[in-house]
Amino acid sequence: QNLAPTFVFVIFWVGLVFVVVAFGNVWSVLNPWRAAADLVAWFWREAGWSWSSGVAYPARLGRWPAAVLLFAFTALELAYTEPANPRALALAIFLYSWITWVGMAVFGRDVWLRNGEAFNVYFELLGRIAAFGRRRSDGRIVVRPPLSALTVRDFSPGTLAFVCVMLGSVAFDGYSRTSRWIEWRFELEEPYVLDDPALADLIVSGFNLAGLTFFVLLVAVAYLAAIGIARVIATTDVRLATAFLGSLVPIACAYALAHYFSLLVIQGQVGITLLSNPFGYGWDLFGTADYQADATVVSPNTVWYFQVAVLVVGHVFGLVLAHDRAVAIFASARTAVRTQYAMLALMVVYTVGGLWLLSRG
């Protein structure tokens, strides 16, 4: 009955991914936190005042703040028992806004956007898949080969943690819908659900949070293990963990598109209705309040074929990027190929795991 949950968790969190992958990081233009900060800065200049953050952002901190904030957002969505509660969501938006604007004021707008604003980092990474990008030197829109912006030798600190949250959160979302996880959750809350519902909800949230953390760490361990094997094969001291990190971004994108496709297509239609009646007060602002979502707009088979295709293509892109990095790093073509055996195994594990989660959810 409230527009906010559908807008945040479906239209923004899922729908914008499709737009960014197709057209590049449009979030840099749509970002409301940046727009508000820019407006304040404009008024500040017009008033004749000057402002300097005066605090240098620690380079070693990198994107760790963004990783922590993204984890907090996914915990709200996947671990908290009432993520669609408008009050809880409003409080979360308020806290995130406060953290973002304080970060911009202390370290500078551009610095915090690159490192601390979780959604800017999220859509910036996904936007690197697109054939369209913005040149940093003059801000002009350019056309480039898809995926080329991911061929970065060294990502900033914290980027690996950020990508692992991207991948692990979607994997946990899939596993949390399996009968096994639901049974475990019920067994934990069942003794308290009647006598102390608040404690039961707290136990479930803690259990979900532990599961989310486990899947994020599992993704990180699997990736670092493959990187460790590649380093042993190549007998090199090069920091391969950041060199091959770009290969995980298409996979994270594929997981998100495959897992949430049906949610976007079906629940996204509800947004048309809620747009006219955003607070459940019986309004009809745009004449769409009586619009009925069509749950049969896509068949289960169509959804499954789309999911399989996206997962396979995403992992193929990941392998292409990993091979590109190996050829660029190692002088010997033989060494470059040999280092990819571990990455190939990792991609197979991710693919099979993703398909299993989608089929079981």
Short mmCIF file of C-alpha atoms in Angstrom, two decimals:
data_model
loop_
_atom_site.label_atom_id
_atom_site.label_comp_id
_atom_site.label_asym_id
_atom_site.label_seq_id
_atom_site.Cartn_x
_atom_site.Cartn_y
_atom_site.Cartn_z
CA GLN A 1 0.00 0.00 0.00
CA ASN A 2 3.04 2.28 0.22
CA LEU A 3 5.16 3.21 -2.77
CA ALA A 4 8.48 3.38 -0.90
CA PRO A 5 9.28 -0.37 -0.57
CA THR A 6 8.42 -1.12 -4.19
CA PHE A 7 10.33 1.93 -5.40
CA VAL A 8 13.47 1.25 -3.32
CA PHE A 9 13.74 -2.54 -3.52
CA VAL A 10 12.34 -3.11 -7.02
CA ILE A 11 12.38 -0.06 -9.28
CA PHE A 12 15.60 1.47 -7.92
CA TRP A 13 17.60 -1.52 -6.66
CA VAL A 14 16.71 -3.88 -9.54
CA GLY A 15 15.31 -1.83 -12.40
CA LEU A 16 18.17 0.64 -12.51
CA VAL A 17 20.64 -2.22 -12.98
CA PHE A 18 19.16 -2.94 -16.43
CA VAL A 19 19.41 0.76 -17.35
CA VAL A 20 23.01 1.09 -16.14
CA VAL A 21 24.19 -2.03 -17.96
CA ALA A 22 22.64 -0.73 -21.18
CA PHE A 23 23.50 2.98 -21.02
CA GLY A 24 26.28 3.37 -18.46
CA ASN A 25 26.30 4.91 -15.00
CA VAL A 26 23.25 7.16 -15.22
CA TRP A 27 23.15 7.18 -11.40
CA SER A 28 25.88 9.84 -11.44
CA VAL A 29 23.26 12.17 -12.93
CA LEU A 30 20.23 10.93 -10.96
CA ASN A 31 21.91 10.70 -7.54
CA PRO A 32 19.69 12.76 -5.17
CA TRP A 33 22.37 12.97 -2.45
CA ARG A 34 24.82 14.54 -4.89
CA ALA A 35 22.12 16.88 -6.23
CA ALA A 36 21.30 18.10 -2.71
CA ALA A 37 25.00 18.57 -1.87
CA ASP A 38 25.60 20.44 -5.14
CA LEU A 39 22.64 22.71 -4.39
CA VAL A 40 23.98 23.56 -0.94
CA ALA A 41 27.45 24.19 -2.42
CA TRP A 42 25.92 26.53 -5.02
CA PHE A 43 24.06 28.55 -2.38
CA TRP A 44 27.24 28.63 -0.30
CA ARG A 45 29.24 30.09 -3.19
CA GLU A 46 26.50 32.56 -4.10
CA ALA A 47 26.54 33.82 -0.52
CA GLY A 48 30.24 34.56 -0.93
CA TRP A 49 31.41 32.00 1.59
CA SER A 50 34.20 29.49 1.11
CA TRP A 51 34.35 25.93 2.33
CA SER A 52 37.20 23.47 2.52
CA SER A 53 36.80 19.97 3.89
CA GLY A 54 40.25 20.20 5.45
CA VAL A 55 40.42 16.43 5.99
CA ALA A 56 42.33 14.23 3.57
CA TYR A 57 40.64 10.94 2.82
CA PRO A 58 42.90 8.01 3.89
CA ALA A 59 43.95 6.16 0.74
CA ARG A 60 44.11 2.82 2.57
CA LEU A 61 40.45 3.21 3.54
CA GLY A 62 39.48 3.02 -0.13
CA ARG A 63 35.97 1.71 -0.74
CA TRP A 64 35.56 0.03 2.64
CA PRO A 65 32.90 2.56 3.77
CA ALA A 66 30.86 1.79 0.63
CA ALA A 67 31.24 -1.95 1.25
CA VAL A 68 30.01 -1.58 4.83
CA LEU A 69 27.03 0.56 3.76
CA LEU A 70 26.10 -1.84 0.96
CA PHE A 71 26.23 -4.72 3.43
CA ALA A 72 23.96 -2.73 5.77
CA PHE A 73 21.47 -2.16 2.95
CA THR A 74 21.41 -5.83 1.96
CA ALA A 75 21.05 -6.77 5.64
CA LEU A 76 17.99 -4.52 5.85
CA GLU A 77 16.55 -6.18 2.75
CA LEU A 78 17.45 -9.80 3.48
CA ALA A 79 18.04 -10.18 7.23
CA TYR A 80 15.54 -7.83 8.87
CA THR A 81 12.08 -9.37 9.35
CA GLU A 82 10.15 -6.32 8.05
CA PRO A 83 12.20 -4.68 5.28
CA ALA A 84 9.04 -3.36 3.60
CA ASN A 85 7.92 -1.51 6.72
CA PRO A 86 7.70 2.14 5.56
CA ARG A 87 8.84 3.50 8.93
CA ALA A 88 11.89 1.24 9.05
CA LEU A 89 12.71 2.11 5.45
CA ALA A 90 12.30 5.84 6.13
CA LEU A 91 14.65 5.57 9.12
CA ALA A 92 17.20 3.72 6.98
CA ILE A 93 17.00 6.41 4.26
CA PHE A 94 17.46 9.12 6.90
CA LEU A 95 20.52 7.42 8.41
CA TYR A 96 22.08 6.76 5.01
CA SER A 97 21.47 10.37 3.94
CA TRP A 98 23.04 11.69 7.14
CA ILE A 99 26.14 9.49 6.71
CA THR A 100 26.46 10.47 3.04
CA TRP A 101 26.19 14.21 3.57
CA VAL A 102 28.52 14.17 6.57
CA GLY A 103 31.04 12.19 4.51
CA MET A 104 30.78 14.72 1.69
CA ALA A 105 31.19 17.64 4.08
CA VAL A 106 34.23 16.12 5.79
CA PHE A 107 36.10 14.63 2.83
CA GLY A 108 34.61 16.41 -0.19
CA ARG A 109 31.76 15.48 -2.48
CA ASP A 110 33.72 13.72 -5.23
CA VAL A 111 35.96 11.82 -2.84
CA TRP A 112 33.05 10.44 -0.82
CA LEU A 113 31.06 9.57 -3.95
CA ARG A 114 33.99 7.51 -5.26
CA ASN A 115 34.62 5.70 -2.00
CA GLY A 116 31.78 5.97 0.48
CA GLU A 117 28.48 6.35 -1.36
CA ALA A 118 27.53 2.70 -1.75
CA PHE A 119 25.05 3.09 -4.59
CA ASN A 120 27.38 5.33 -6.58
CA VAL A 121 30.13 2.70 -6.30
CA TYR A 122 27.62 -0.06 -7.11
CA PHE A 123 26.27 1.51 -10.28
CA GLU A 124 29.70 2.82 -11.28
CA LEU A 125 31.07 -0.75 -11.30
CA LEU A 126 28.07 -2.10 -13.18
CA GLY A 127 28.20 0.83 -15.59
CA ARG A 128 31.68 -0.29 -16.66
CA ILE A 129 29.99 -3.17 -18.48
CA ALA A 130 28.14 -0.78 -20.81
CA ALA A 131 29.30 0.47 -24.18
CA PHE A 132 28.74 4.07 -23.05
CA GLY A 133 30.85 5.96 -20.55
CA ARG A 134 31.87 9.43 -19.46
CA ARG A 135 35.42 10.61 -20.01
CA ARG A 136 36.93 11.96 -16.79
CA SER A 137 39.03 14.65 -18.45
CA ASP A 138 36.15 16.61 -19.96
CA GLY A 139 32.98 14.74 -18.94
CA ARG A 140 32.00 13.90 -22.53
CA ILE A 141 29.98 10.77 -23.30
CA VAL A 142 32.06 8.26 -25.28
CA VAL A 143 31.38 4.92 -26.96
CA ARG A 144 33.74 2.11 -26.01
CA PRO A 145 33.92 -1.69 -26.34
CA PRO A 146 31.67 -3.32 -23.71
CA LEU A 147 33.56 -4.52 -20.60
CA SER A 148 36.67 -2.50 -21.56
CA ALA A 149 36.28 -0.21 -18.54
CA LEU A 150 36.72 -3.24 -16.27
CA THR A 151 40.24 -3.96 -17.50
CA VAL A 152 41.76 -2.15 -14.54
CA ARG A 153 45.05 -3.37 -13.12
CA ASP A 154 44.55 -2.20 -9.54
CA PHE A 155 41.20 -1.45 -7.93
CA SER A 156 41.24 0.66 -4.76
CA PRO A 157 41.23 -1.05 -1.33
CA GLY A 158 37.85 -2.36 -0.28
CA THR A 159 36.65 -3.04 -3.82
CA LEU A 160 37.03 -6.79 -3.34
CA ALA A 161 34.90 -6.65 -0.20
CA PHE A 162 32.33 -4.56 -2.08
CA VAL A 163 32.07 -7.01 -4.98
CA CYS A 164 31.85 -9.94 -2.56
CA VAL A 165 28.86 -8.24 -0.91
CA MET A 166 27.30 -7.79 -4.36
CA LEU A 167 27.69 -11.50 -5.13
CA GLY A 168 27.19 -12.98 -1.68
CA SER A 169 24.02 -11.06 -0.89
CA VAL A 170 22.22 -12.33 -4.00
CA ALA A 171 23.47 -15.87 -3.35
CA PHE A 172 22.13 -15.72 0.20
CA ASP A 173 18.81 -14.31 -1.02
CA GLY A 174 18.45 -17.37 -3.23
CA TYR A 175 19.45 -19.84 -0.53
CA SER A 176 17.23 -18.21 2.11
CA ARG A 177 14.21 -19.19 -0.02
CA THR A 178 15.05 -22.89 -0.04
CA SER A 179 13.01 -25.28 2.09
CA ARG A 180 16.08 -26.21 4.13
CA TRP A 181 16.78 -22.66 5.26
CA ILE A 182 13.09 -21.99 5.98
CA GLU A 183 12.95 -25.14 8.15
CA TRP A 184 16.03 -24.06 10.12
CA ARG A 185 14.57 -20.61 10.62
CA PHE A 186 11.25 -22.02 11.82
CA GLU A 187 12.97 -24.37 14.28
CA LEU A 188 14.79 -21.40 15.82
CA GLU A 189 11.80 -19.10 16.19
CA GLU A 190 9.09 -21.66 16.94
CA PRO A 191 9.69 -21.85 20.74
CA TYR A 192 9.33 -18.06 21.09
CA VAL A 193 6.95 -16.98 18.35
CA LEU A 194 3.83 -17.07 20.59
CA ASP A 195 5.23 -16.04 23.98
CA ASP A 196 7.76 -13.45 22.82
CA PRO A 197 7.31 -12.41 19.16
CA ALA A 198 9.90 -9.64 19.46
CA LEU A 199 12.54 -12.13 20.59
CA ALA A 200 11.52 -14.49 17.79
CA ASP A 201 11.99 -11.71 15.22
CA LEU A 202 15.38 -10.84 16.74
CA ILE A 203 16.50 -14.47 16.51
CA VAL A 204 15.40 -14.71 12.88
CA SER A 205 17.15 -11.46 11.98
CA GLY A 206 20.35 -12.63 13.70
CA PHE A 207 20.15 -15.98 11.92
CA ASN A 208 19.64 -14.30 8.55
CA LEU A 209 22.48 -11.87 9.25
CA ALA A 210 24.81 -14.78 10.03
CA GLY A 211 23.77 -16.48 6.79
CA LEU A 212 24.34 -13.30 4.78
CA THR A 213 27.78 -12.87 6.32
CA PHE A 214 28.65 -16.50 5.61
CA PHE A 215 27.78 -16.24 1.92
CA VAL A 216 29.76 -13.00 1.51
CA LEU A 217 32.80 -14.64 3.12
CA LEU A 218 32.27 -17.79 1.04
CA VAL A 219 32.47 -15.78 -2.18
CA ALA A 220 35.63 -14.04 -0.95
CA VAL A 221 37.30 -17.30 0.11
CA ALA A 222 36.51 -19.02 -3.20
CA TYR A 223 37.90 -16.10 -5.21
CA LEU A 224 41.04 -15.73 -3.08
CA ALA A 225 41.65 -19.49 -3.28
CA ALA A 226 41.54 -19.37 -7.08
CA ILE A 227 43.84 -16.35 -7.05
CA GLY A 228 46.23 -18.16 -4.71
CA ILE A 229 46.41 -21.14 -7.06
CA ALA A 230 47.03 -18.83 -10.02
CA ARG A 231 49.84 -17.09 -8.12
CA VAL A 232 51.51 -20.43 -7.32
CA ILE A 233 51.29 -21.52 -10.96
CA ALA A 234 52.72 -18.22 -12.21
CA THR A 235 55.29 -17.92 -9.39
CA THR A 236 54.73 -14.16 -9.31
CA ASP A 237 54.55 -11.45 -6.66
CA VAL A 238 51.99 -9.41 -8.65
CA ARG A 239 48.83 -8.54 -6.69
CA LEU A 240 46.51 -10.76 -8.66
CA ALA A 241 43.54 -10.28 -6.31
CA THR A 242 42.95 -6.75 -7.59
CA ALA A 243 44.20 -7.49 -11.12
CA PHE A 244 41.45 -10.06 -11.75
CA LEU A 245 38.74 -8.39 -9.70
CA GLY A 246 37.02 -6.90 -12.72
CA SER A 247 36.10 -10.42 -13.87
CA LEU A 248 33.69 -10.74 -10.92
CA VAL A 249 31.62 -7.68 -11.85
CA PRO A 250 29.81 -9.28 -14.85
CA ILE A 251 29.07 -12.28 -12.64
CA ALA A 252 27.63 -10.08 -9.89
CA CYS A 253 25.55 -8.34 -12.54
CA ALA A 254 24.36 -11.67 -13.94
CA TYR A 255 23.36 -12.89 -10.47
CA ALA A 256 21.33 -9.72 -9.86
CA LEU A 257 19.60 -9.75 -13.26
CA ALA A 258 18.80 -13.47 -13.13
CA HIS A 259 17.64 -13.57 -9.54
CA TYR A 260 15.45 -10.45 -9.56
CA PHE A 261 14.11 -10.52 -13.12
CA SER A 262 10.70 -11.94 -12.20
CA LEU A 263 10.44 -9.60 -9.20
CA LEU A 264 10.99 -6.59 -11.46
CA VAL A 265 8.55 -7.75 -14.13
CA ILE A 266 5.72 -8.63 -11.72
CA GLN A 267 6.16 -6.39 -8.67
CA GLY A 268 7.35 -3.56 -10.92
CA GLN A 269 3.85 -3.41 -12.36
CA VAL A 270 2.53 -2.69 -8.87
CA GLY A 271 4.57 0.50 -9.00
CA ILE A 272 2.24 1.75 -11.74
CA THR A 273 -0.68 1.45 -9.32
CA LEU A 274 1.19 2.86 -6.35
CA LEU A 275 2.39 5.85 -8.35
CA SER A 276 -1.17 7.20 -8.30
CA ASN A 277 -1.85 6.12 -4.72
CA PRO A 278 1.58 6.27 -3.03
CA PHE A 279 0.36 6.22 0.61
CA GLY A 280 -2.72 4.00 0.39
CA TYR A 281 -5.10 6.90 0.98
CA GLY A 282 -7.29 6.16 -2.03
CA TRP A 283 -5.75 8.78 -4.29
CA ASP A 284 -5.65 8.52 -8.08
CA LEU A 285 -3.08 11.15 -9.05
CA PHE A 286 -2.26 9.84 -12.54
CA GLY A 287 -5.30 7.70 -13.30
CA THR A 288 -3.51 4.39 -12.71
CA ALA A 289 -4.84 3.51 -9.24
CA ASP A 290 -7.05 0.76 -10.68
CA TYR A 291 -4.28 -0.81 -12.74
CA GLN A 292 -3.98 -4.52 -12.05
CA ALA A 293 -0.62 -6.27 -12.29
CA ASP A 294 -0.53 -9.24 -14.63
CA ALA A 295 1.35 -12.09 -12.95
CA THR A 296 1.23 -14.11 -16.18
CA VAL A 297 3.08 -11.52 -18.27
CA VAL A 298 6.03 -13.92 -18.34
CA SER A 299 5.81 -17.70 -18.00
CA PRO A 300 7.96 -19.68 -15.54
CA ASN A 301 9.78 -21.24 -18.50
CA THR A 302 10.60 -17.83 -19.95
CA VAL A 303 11.97 -16.69 -16.60
CA TRP A 304 14.11 -19.82 -16.29
CA TYR A 305 15.55 -19.53 -19.81
CA PHE A 306 16.35 -15.87 -19.19
CA GLN A 307 18.06 -16.73 -15.92
CA VAL A 308 20.15 -19.49 -17.46
CA ALA A 309 21.15 -17.33 -20.43
CA VAL A 310 22.14 -14.37 -18.27
CA LEU A 311 24.17 -16.50 -15.85
CA VAL A 312 26.05 -18.29 -18.62
CA VAL A 313 26.77 -15.08 -20.55
CA GLY A 314 27.87 -13.30 -17.37
CA HIS A 315 30.35 -16.04 -16.52
CA VAL A 316 31.67 -16.15 -20.08
CA PHE A 317 32.28 -12.40 -19.86
CA GLY A 318 34.04 -12.96 -16.56
CA LEU A 319 36.36 -15.52 -18.16
CA VAL A 320 37.05 -13.21 -21.09
CA LEU A 321 38.10 -10.43 -18.70
CA ALA A 322 40.22 -12.78 -16.61
CA HIS A 323 41.99 -14.06 -19.73
CA ASP A 324 42.55 -10.50 -20.94
CA ARG A 325 44.16 -9.59 -17.62
CA ALA A 326 46.34 -12.72 -17.65
CA VAL A 327 47.66 -11.98 -21.14
CA ALA A 328 48.39 -8.37 -20.15
CA ILE A 329 50.18 -9.31 -16.91
CA PHE A 330 52.27 -12.33 -17.87
CA ALA A 331 54.87 -12.24 -20.60
CA SER A 332 54.48 -15.95 -21.34
CA ALA A 333 51.29 -17.00 -23.11
CA ARG A 334 51.68 -20.48 -21.61
CA THR A 335 51.78 -19.04 -18.09
CA ALA A 336 48.79 -16.82 -18.81
CA VAL A 337 46.72 -19.81 -19.93
CA ARG A 338 47.79 -22.00 -17.02
CA THR A 339 46.78 -19.37 -14.47
CA GLN A 340 43.28 -19.46 -15.91
CA TYR A 341 42.62 -23.08 -14.94
CA ALA A 342 41.79 -22.01 -11.39
CA MET A 343 39.66 -19.10 -12.64
CA LEU A 344 37.81 -21.46 -14.98
CA ALA A 345 37.07 -23.78 -12.07
CA LEU A 346 35.87 -20.81 -10.03
CA MET A 347 33.53 -19.68 -12.81
CA VAL A 348 32.10 -23.19 -13.14
CA VAL A 349 31.46 -23.31 -9.39
CA TYR A 350 29.79 -19.90 -9.46
CA THR A 351 27.67 -20.89 -12.49
CA VAL A 352 26.52 -24.23 -11.10
CA GLY A 353 25.92 -22.69 -7.68
CA GLY A 354 23.87 -19.87 -9.18
CA LEU A 355 21.74 -22.24 -11.25
CA TRP A 356 21.19 -24.50 -8.25
CA LEU A 357 20.07 -21.60 -6.08
CA LEU A 358 17.67 -20.36 -8.76
CA SER A 359 16.21 -23.83 -9.26
CA ARG A 360 15.76 -24.47 -5.53
CA GLY A 361 14.42 -21.08 -4.50
#
